[in-house]
């Protein structure tokens, strides 16, 4: 499966590399989770705004715990794909819509219930029910992307079918996506001590589906974060960026086409610089 994919590295990766605030001599740290969250928000439109809550696991079968955040993150990625919907990573602001959900894993089927609520008064606008065989079924991606498309329409935005297809078709393996999602959940703590565990999961995703961009982009994100982290601390960092470039080379070798034109490169704004105030002096 050859796939053209946009490299969605964290939007600050290129920005912070050129930003003076990272290397201020009177700071010994950057509050990375806050910086990354604010950067995501700065890249999004003002409205419509949709907050997606973690999903509730009703059956609590062993090995299903990753779906609590995995389902949320998958829907969030699709909603953000067209760059015309604001999907804050956490409840940091007033929202127009709230998405809540739960899932049941019974007899080899996954039933997912998605509720679309008015973000102002909590009124239920619509409830979706999705059922498919799980694991090992491509319907996981197809049906969830269809549900996300319906949410986009309810929010009054236009679905970007090409962008949605890129996310939907990134892999046909639920096992590969599970491994990627577990690595992503570790990485998005932005704590260097969790990087080794994250890399194990990203490399597992590559082993399961070596022609999917997921594991490679996970490693690119990881190496670039570590490079920036060590550069800010005035420690050796170049090797991490070299490793990120090696991941890109691997993607090319297996036929994954990369659209570098979509990589964000706008200048960091003053409000993001203020986030470092909580760092240790």
mmCIF file of C-alpha atoms in Angstrom:
data_model
loop_
_atom_site.group_PDB
_atom_site.id
_atom_site.type_symbol
_atom_site.label_atom_id
_atom_site.label_comp_id
_atom_site.label_asym_id
_atom_site.label_seq_id
_atom_site.Cartn_x
_atom_site.Cartn_y
_atom_site.Cartn_z
ATOM 1 C CA UNK A 1 0.000 0.000 0.000
ATOM 2 C CA UNK A 2 1.592 3.225 -1.134
ATOM 3 C CA UNK A 3 0.312 6.238 0.724
ATOM 4 C CA UNK A 4 0.832 9.963 0.385
ATOM 5 C CA UNK A 5 0.929 11.461 3.848
ATOM 6 C CA UNK A 6 1.421 14.913 5.261
ATOM 7 C CA UNK A 7 4.053 15.014 7.985
ATOM 8 C CA UNK A 8 2.156 16.389 10.964
ATOM 9 C CA UNK A 9 5.052 16.858 13.340
ATOM 10 C CA UNK A 10 4.213 18.923 16.412
ATOM 11 C CA UNK A 11 3.709 22.444 15.166
ATOM 12 C CA UNK A 12 6.344 23.880 17.453
ATOM 13 C CA UNK A 13 9.148 21.625 16.292
ATOM 14 C CA UNK A 14 10.297 23.929 13.540
ATOM 15 C CA UNK A 15 9.101 27.050 15.323
ATOM 16 C CA UNK A 16 10.962 26.464 18.552
ATOM 17 C CA UNK A 17 14.174 25.615 16.739
ATOM 18 C CA UNK A 18 14.350 29.232 15.586
ATOM 19 C CA UNK A 19 12.848 30.853 18.675
ATOM 20 C CA UNK A 20 15.100 32.729 21.070
ATOM 21 C CA UNK A 21 12.993 32.049 24.162
ATOM 22 C CA UNK A 22 14.060 28.402 24.257
ATOM 23 C CA UNK A 23 17.660 29.330 24.749
ATOM 24 C CA UNK A 24 17.308 32.162 27.255
ATOM 25 C CA UNK A 25 20.214 31.912 29.655
ATOM 26 C CA UNK A 26 18.095 32.610 32.749
ATOM 27 C CA UNK A 27 15.913 29.542 32.245
ATOM 28 C CA UNK A 28 16.690 25.898 32.850
ATOM 29 C CA UNK A 29 13.456 24.423 31.535
ATOM 30 C CA UNK A 30 10.446 24.899 29.317
ATOM 31 C CA UNK A 31 6.995 23.725 30.389
ATOM 32 C CA UNK A 32 6.662 21.508 27.327
ATOM 33 C CA UNK A 33 3.063 20.274 27.823
ATOM 34 C CA UNK A 34 1.844 23.872 28.109
ATOM 35 C CA UNK A 35 3.928 25.016 25.157
ATOM 36 C CA UNK A 36 2.665 22.229 22.924
ATOM 37 C CA UNK A 37 -0.961 22.718 23.956
ATOM 38 C CA UNK A 38 -0.807 26.457 23.327
ATOM 39 C CA UNK A 39 0.886 25.914 19.985
ATOM 40 C CA UNK A 40 -1.884 23.537 18.879
ATOM 41 C CA UNK A 41 -4.500 26.116 19.863
ATOM 42 C CA UNK A 42 -2.679 28.914 18.038
ATOM 43 C CA UNK A 43 -2.769 26.885 14.811
ATOM 44 C CA UNK A 44 -6.542 26.308 14.946
ATOM 45 C CA UNK A 45 -9.432 28.518 13.798
ATOM 46 C CA UNK A 46 -11.480 30.275 16.481
ATOM 47 C CA UNK A 47 -14.685 28.361 15.779
ATOM 48 C CA UNK A 48 -16.517 26.097 15.624
ATOM 49 C CA UNK A 49 -14.896 24.615 18.724
ATOM 50 C CA UNK A 50 -15.397 20.946 19.634
ATOM 51 C CA UNK A 51 -14.119 19.328 22.821
ATOM 52 C CA UNK A 52 -13.820 15.530 22.720
ATOM 53 C CA UNK A 53 -13.769 13.814 26.084
ATOM 54 C CA UNK A 54 -11.971 10.509 26.782
ATOM 55 C CA UNK A 55 -14.245 7.545 26.111
ATOM 56 C CA UNK A 56 -15.702 5.372 28.861
ATOM 57 C CA UNK A 57 -14.854 1.658 28.811
ATOM 58 C CA UNK A 58 -18.007 -0.211 29.861
ATOM 59 C CA UNK A 59 -16.732 -3.771 29.545
ATOM 60 C CA UNK A 60 -13.127 -3.287 30.725
ATOM 61 C CA UNK A 61 -11.700 -6.232 28.837
ATOM 62 C CA UNK A 62 -7.964 -6.690 29.209
ATOM 63 C CA UNK A 63 -6.019 -4.757 26.589
ATOM 64 C CA UNK A 64 -8.823 -2.319 25.755
ATOM 65 C CA UNK A 65 -7.665 0.506 28.015
ATOM 66 C CA UNK A 66 -5.814 2.240 25.165
ATOM 67 C CA UNK A 67 -9.170 2.919 23.470
ATOM 68 C CA UNK A 68 -10.162 5.393 26.200
ATOM 69 C CA UNK A 69 -7.786 7.970 24.689
ATOM 70 C CA UNK A 70 -7.240 6.220 21.366
ATOM 71 C CA UNK A 71 -10.832 6.725 20.178
ATOM 72 C CA UNK A 72 -10.739 10.348 21.319
ATOM 73 C CA UNK A 73 -7.453 11.020 19.525
ATOM 74 C CA UNK A 74 -8.554 9.335 16.292
ATOM 75 C CA UNK A 75 -11.738 11.401 16.085
ATOM 76 C CA UNK A 76 -9.780 14.542 17.009
ATOM 77 C CA UNK A 77 -7.279 13.969 14.204
ATOM 78 C CA UNK A 78 -10.048 13.650 11.636
ATOM 79 C CA UNK A 79 -11.908 16.711 12.900
ATOM 80 C CA UNK A 80 -8.688 18.736 12.718
ATOM 81 C CA UNK A 81 -7.758 17.423 9.287
ATOM 82 C CA UNK A 82 -9.565 20.089 7.303
ATOM 83 C CA UNK A 83 -8.111 22.905 9.459
ATOM 84 C CA UNK A 84 -11.588 24.456 9.747
ATOM 85 C CA UNK A 85 -12.579 23.181 13.206
ATOM 86 C CA UNK A 86 -11.045 24.021 16.571
ATOM 87 C CA UNK A 87 -10.431 20.885 18.637
ATOM 88 C CA UNK A 88 -8.676 21.872 21.875
ATOM 89 C CA UNK A 89 -6.617 19.035 23.384
ATOM 90 C CA UNK A 90 -8.021 19.726 26.855
ATOM 91 C CA UNK A 91 -10.939 21.651 28.370
ATOM 92 C CA UNK A 92 -9.203 25.022 28.370
ATOM 93 C CA UNK A 93 -11.894 27.244 26.899
ATOM 94 C CA UNK A 94 -15.543 27.702 25.999
ATOM 95 C CA UNK A 95 -16.652 25.262 23.321
ATOM 96 C CA UNK A 96 -19.520 25.162 20.842
ATOM 97 C CA UNK A 97 -19.888 21.367 20.994
ATOM 98 C CA UNK A 98 -18.843 18.576 23.342
ATOM 99 C CA UNK A 99 -18.361 14.975 22.264
ATOM 100 C CA UNK A 100 -18.674 12.228 24.846
ATOM 101 C CA UNK A 101 -18.525 8.512 24.201
ATOM 102 C CA UNK A 102 -18.414 5.000 25.546
ATOM 103 C CA UNK A 103 -17.607 1.591 24.128
ATOM 104 C CA UNK A 104 -18.405 -2.064 24.743
ATOM 105 C CA UNK A 105 -16.269 -4.995 23.593
ATOM 106 C CA UNK A 106 -18.510 -8.057 23.486
ATOM 107 C CA UNK A 107 -18.236 -11.310 21.480
ATOM 108 C CA UNK A 108 -15.619 -10.005 19.065
ATOM 109 C CA UNK A 109 -17.496 -6.796 18.308
ATOM 110 C CA UNK A 110 -16.796 -3.250 19.388
ATOM 111 C CA UNK A 111 -19.843 -1.041 19.918
ATOM 112 C CA UNK A 112 -19.048 2.662 20.110
ATOM 113 C CA UNK A 113 -21.601 5.237 21.224
ATOM 114 C CA UNK A 114 -20.882 8.873 20.409
ATOM 115 C CA UNK A 115 -22.958 11.716 21.857
ATOM 116 C CA UNK A 116 -22.835 15.184 20.313
ATOM 117 C CA UNK A 117 -23.825 17.846 22.842
ATOM 118 C CA UNK A 118 -24.382 21.579 22.738
ATOM 119 C CA UNK A 119 -21.259 22.913 24.394
ATOM 120 C CA UNK A 120 -23.103 25.792 26.037
ATOM 121 C CA UNK A 121 -26.066 24.050 27.710
ATOM 122 C CA UNK A 122 -25.313 20.312 27.398
ATOM 123 C CA UNK A 123 -28.346 19.586 25.190
ATOM 124 C CA UNK A 124 -28.029 16.285 23.323
ATOM 125 C CA UNK A 125 -28.014 17.078 19.594
ATOM 126 C CA UNK A 126 -27.405 13.606 18.212
ATOM 127 C CA UNK A 127 -26.209 10.170 19.250
ATOM 128 C CA UNK A 128 -24.326 7.833 16.934
ATOM 129 C CA UNK A 129 -23.906 4.088 17.377
ATOM 130 C CA UNK A 130 -21.153 2.251 15.539
ATOM 131 C CA UNK A 131 -20.613 -1.514 15.585
ATOM 132 C CA UNK A 132 -17.867 -3.516 13.890
ATOM 133 C CA UNK A 133 -15.734 -6.612 14.382
ATOM 134 C CA UNK A 134 -12.710 -5.940 16.568
ATOM 135 C CA UNK A 135 -9.768 -6.263 16.509
ATOM 136 C CA UNK A 136 -8.302 -6.781 13.057
ATOM 137 C CA UNK A 137 -11.006 -5.068 11.040
ATOM 138 C CA UNK A 138 -10.548 -2.066 8.760
ATOM 139 C CA UNK A 139 -14.089 -0.961 9.646
ATOM 140 C CA UNK A 140 -12.545 0.506 12.810
ATOM 141 C CA UNK A 141 -11.115 3.282 10.634
ATOM 142 C CA UNK A 142 -13.878 3.473 8.045
ATOM 143 C CA UNK A 143 -16.802 3.740 10.450
ATOM 144 C CA UNK A 144 -15.073 6.083 12.882
ATOM 145 C CA UNK A 145 -14.125 8.392 10.020
ATOM 146 C CA UNK A 146 -17.751 8.342 8.855
ATOM 147 C CA UNK A 147 -18.875 9.304 12.357
ATOM 148 C CA UNK A 148 -16.316 12.120 12.455
ATOM 149 C CA UNK A 149 -17.543 13.360 9.086
ATOM 150 C CA UNK A 150 -21.082 13.554 10.468
ATOM 151 C CA UNK A 151 -19.827 15.514 13.478
ATOM 152 C CA UNK A 152 -18.093 17.971 11.134
ATOM 153 C CA UNK A 153 -21.358 18.537 9.264
ATOM 154 C CA UNK A 154 -23.333 19.036 12.479
ATOM 155 C CA UNK A 155 -20.771 21.658 13.484
ATOM 156 C CA UNK A 156 -21.518 23.506 10.241
ATOM 157 C CA UNK A 157 -18.116 22.905 8.639
ATOM 158 C CA UNK A 158 -17.218 21.270 5.343
ATOM 159 C CA UNK A 159 -15.419 17.912 5.520
ATOM 160 C CA UNK A 160 -12.074 17.786 3.716
ATOM 161 C CA UNK A 161 -12.462 14.389 2.065
ATOM 162 C CA UNK A 162 -8.818 14.167 0.960
ATOM 163 C CA UNK A 163 -7.459 14.987 4.412
ATOM 164 C CA UNK A 164 -9.869 12.538 6.048
ATOM 165 C CA UNK A 165 -8.852 9.803 3.601
ATOM 166 C CA UNK A 166 -5.163 10.295 4.468
ATOM 167 C CA UNK A 167 -5.889 9.609 8.129
ATOM 168 C CA UNK A 168 -8.372 6.795 7.446
ATOM 169 C CA UNK A 169 -5.987 4.998 5.077
ATOM 170 C CA UNK A 170 -2.800 5.454 7.114
ATOM 171 C CA UNK A 171 -3.122 1.777 8.105
ATOM 172 C CA UNK A 172 -5.627 -1.048 7.823
ATOM 173 C CA UNK A 173 -4.267 -2.703 10.990
ATOM 174 C CA UNK A 174 -5.921 -1.978 14.317
ATOM 175 C CA UNK A 175 -2.898 -3.564 16.018
ATOM 176 C CA UNK A 176 -0.557 -1.094 14.305
ATOM 177 C CA UNK A 177 -2.776 1.813 15.287
ATOM 178 C CA UNK A 178 -2.992 0.531 18.865
ATOM 179 C CA UNK A 179 0.818 0.451 19.111
ATOM 180 C CA UNK A 180 1.087 3.939 17.599
ATOM 181 C CA UNK A 181 -1.603 5.274 19.931
ATOM 182 C CA UNK A 182 0.145 3.875 23.016
ATOM 183 C CA UNK A 183 3.391 5.517 21.939
ATOM 184 C CA UNK A 184 1.624 8.790 21.243
ATOM 185 C CA UNK A 185 -0.043 8.800 24.647
ATOM 186 C CA UNK A 186 3.374 8.447 26.279
ATOM 187 C CA UNK A 187 5.029 11.044 24.048
ATOM 188 C CA UNK A 188 2.342 13.650 24.614
ATOM 189 C CA UNK A 189 3.304 13.835 28.271
ATOM 190 C CA UNK A 190 6.456 15.516 26.889
ATOM 191 C CA UNK A 191 8.614 13.941 29.558
ATOM 192 C CA UNK A 192 12.017 12.686 28.306
ATOM 193 C CA UNK A 193 12.000 9.809 30.792
ATOM 194 C CA UNK A 194 9.019 8.310 28.923
ATOM 195 C CA UNK A 195 10.713 8.489 25.526
ATOM 196 C CA UNK A 196 12.154 4.971 25.614
ATOM 197 C CA UNK A 197 8.748 3.410 26.273
ATOM 198 C CA UNK A 198 7.213 5.561 23.531
ATOM 199 C CA UNK A 199 9.877 4.466 21.033
ATOM 200 C CA UNK A 200 9.138 0.797 21.779
ATOM 201 C CA UNK A 201 5.509 1.282 20.780
ATOM 202 C CA UNK A 202 6.303 3.349 17.680
ATOM 203 C CA UNK A 203 8.766 0.717 16.482
ATOM 204 C CA UNK A 204 6.178 -1.974 17.183
ATOM 205 C CA UNK A 205 3.775 -0.086 14.899
ATOM 206 C CA UNK A 206 6.456 -0.109 12.191
ATOM 207 C CA UNK A 207 6.970 -3.856 12.578
ATOM 208 C CA UNK A 208 3.256 -4.601 12.316
ATOM 209 C CA UNK A 209 2.693 -2.352 9.275
ATOM 210 C CA UNK A 210 5.988 -1.155 7.850
ATOM 211 C CA UNK A 211 4.271 0.668 4.975
ATOM 212 C CA UNK A 212 2.134 2.789 7.273
ATOM 213 C CA UNK A 213 3.408 6.285 8.117
ATOM 214 C CA UNK A 214 2.239 6.033 11.741
ATOM 215 C CA UNK A 215 5.264 4.490 13.423
ATOM 216 C CA UNK A 216 7.701 6.624 11.428
ATOM 217 C CA UNK A 217 5.947 9.899 12.186
ATOM 218 C CA UNK A 218 5.762 8.899 15.835
ATOM 219 C CA UNK A 219 9.529 8.455 15.888
ATOM 220 C CA UNK A 220 10.065 11.732 14.012
ATOM 221 C CA UNK A 221 7.976 13.537 16.601
ATOM 222 C CA UNK A 222 9.837 11.810 19.425
ATOM 223 C CA UNK A 223 13.339 12.531 18.105
ATOM 224 C CA UNK A 224 12.504 16.132 17.318
ATOM 225 C CA UNK A 225 11.097 16.726 20.790
ATOM 226 C CA UNK A 226 14.216 15.202 22.360
ATOM 227 C CA UNK A 227 16.433 17.309 20.113
ATOM 228 C CA UNK A 228 14.672 20.496 21.150
ATOM 229 C CA UNK A 229 14.632 19.452 24.789
ATOM 230 C CA UNK A 230 18.389 18.885 24.870
ATOM 231 C CA UNK A 231 19.149 21.938 22.744
ATOM 232 C CA UNK A 232 17.240 24.132 25.193
ATOM 233 C CA UNK A 233 19.291 22.657 28.030
ATOM 234 C CA UNK A 234 22.489 23.369 26.076
ATOM 235 C CA UNK A 235 23.252 19.657 25.834
ATOM 236 C CA UNK A 236 24.265 17.631 22.734
ATOM 237 C CA UNK A 237 21.218 17.448 20.472
ATOM 238 C CA UNK A 238 22.221 17.068 16.798
ATOM 239 C CA UNK A 239 21.996 13.269 16.851
ATOM 240 C CA UNK A 240 18.243 13.414 17.531
ATOM 241 C CA UNK A 241 17.588 15.519 14.442
ATOM 242 C CA UNK A 242 19.762 13.177 12.386
ATOM 243 C CA UNK A 243 17.683 10.241 13.594
ATOM 244 C CA UNK A 244 14.489 12.088 12.638
ATOM 245 C CA UNK A 245 15.907 12.539 9.125
ATOM 246 C CA UNK A 246 16.715 8.820 9.008
ATOM 247 C CA UNK A 247 13.069 8.033 9.733
ATOM 248 C CA UNK A 248 12.045 10.224 6.804
ATOM 249 C CA UNK A 249 14.520 8.352 4.584
ATOM 250 C CA UNK A 250 13.012 5.050 5.695
ATOM 251 C CA UNK A 251 9.547 6.312 4.775
ATOM 252 C CA UNK A 252 10.738 7.169 1.281
ATOM 253 C CA UNK A 253 12.347 3.749 0.844
ATOM 254 C CA UNK A 254 9.095 1.914 1.561
ATOM 255 C CA UNK A 255 7.104 4.135 -0.780
ATOM 256 C CA UNK A 256 5.430 6.538 1.626
ATOM 257 C CA UNK A 257 5.183 9.857 -0.196
ATOM 258 C CA UNK A 258 5.824 12.895 1.964
ATOM 259 C CA UNK A 259 4.272 16.305 1.421
ATOM 260 C CA UNK A 260 6.725 18.725 3.010
ATOM 261 C CA UNK A 261 4.723 21.721 1.770
ATOM 262 C CA UNK A 262 2.176 21.141 4.532
ATOM 263 C CA UNK A 263 4.683 21.417 7.399
ATOM 264 C CA UNK A 264 3.848 24.459 9.437
ATOM 265 C CA UNK A 265 6.602 27.082 9.748
ATOM 266 C CA UNK A 266 5.039 30.279 11.027
ATOM 267 C CA UNK A 267 6.808 32.397 13.651
ATOM 268 C CA UNK A 268 6.028 31.797 17.299
ATOM 269 C CA UNK A 269 3.910 34.517 18.906
ATOM 270 C CA UNK A 270 4.449 36.531 22.054
ATOM 271 C CA UNK A 271 1.749 34.743 24.048
ATOM 272 C CA UNK A 272 3.548 31.412 23.711
ATOM 273 C CA UNK A 273 6.763 32.951 25.016
ATOM 274 C CA UNK A 274 5.002 33.783 28.281
ATOM 275 C CA UNK A 275 4.333 30.097 28.913
ATOM 276 C CA UNK A 276 7.934 29.667 30.099
ATOM 277 C CA UNK A 277 7.169 31.743 33.228
ATOM 278 C CA UNK A 278 6.365 28.566 35.154
ATOM 279 C CA UNK A 279 9.789 27.060 34.452
ATOM 280 C CA UNK A 280 12.410 26.608 37.104
ATOM 281 C CA UNK A 281 14.764 29.545 37.296
#
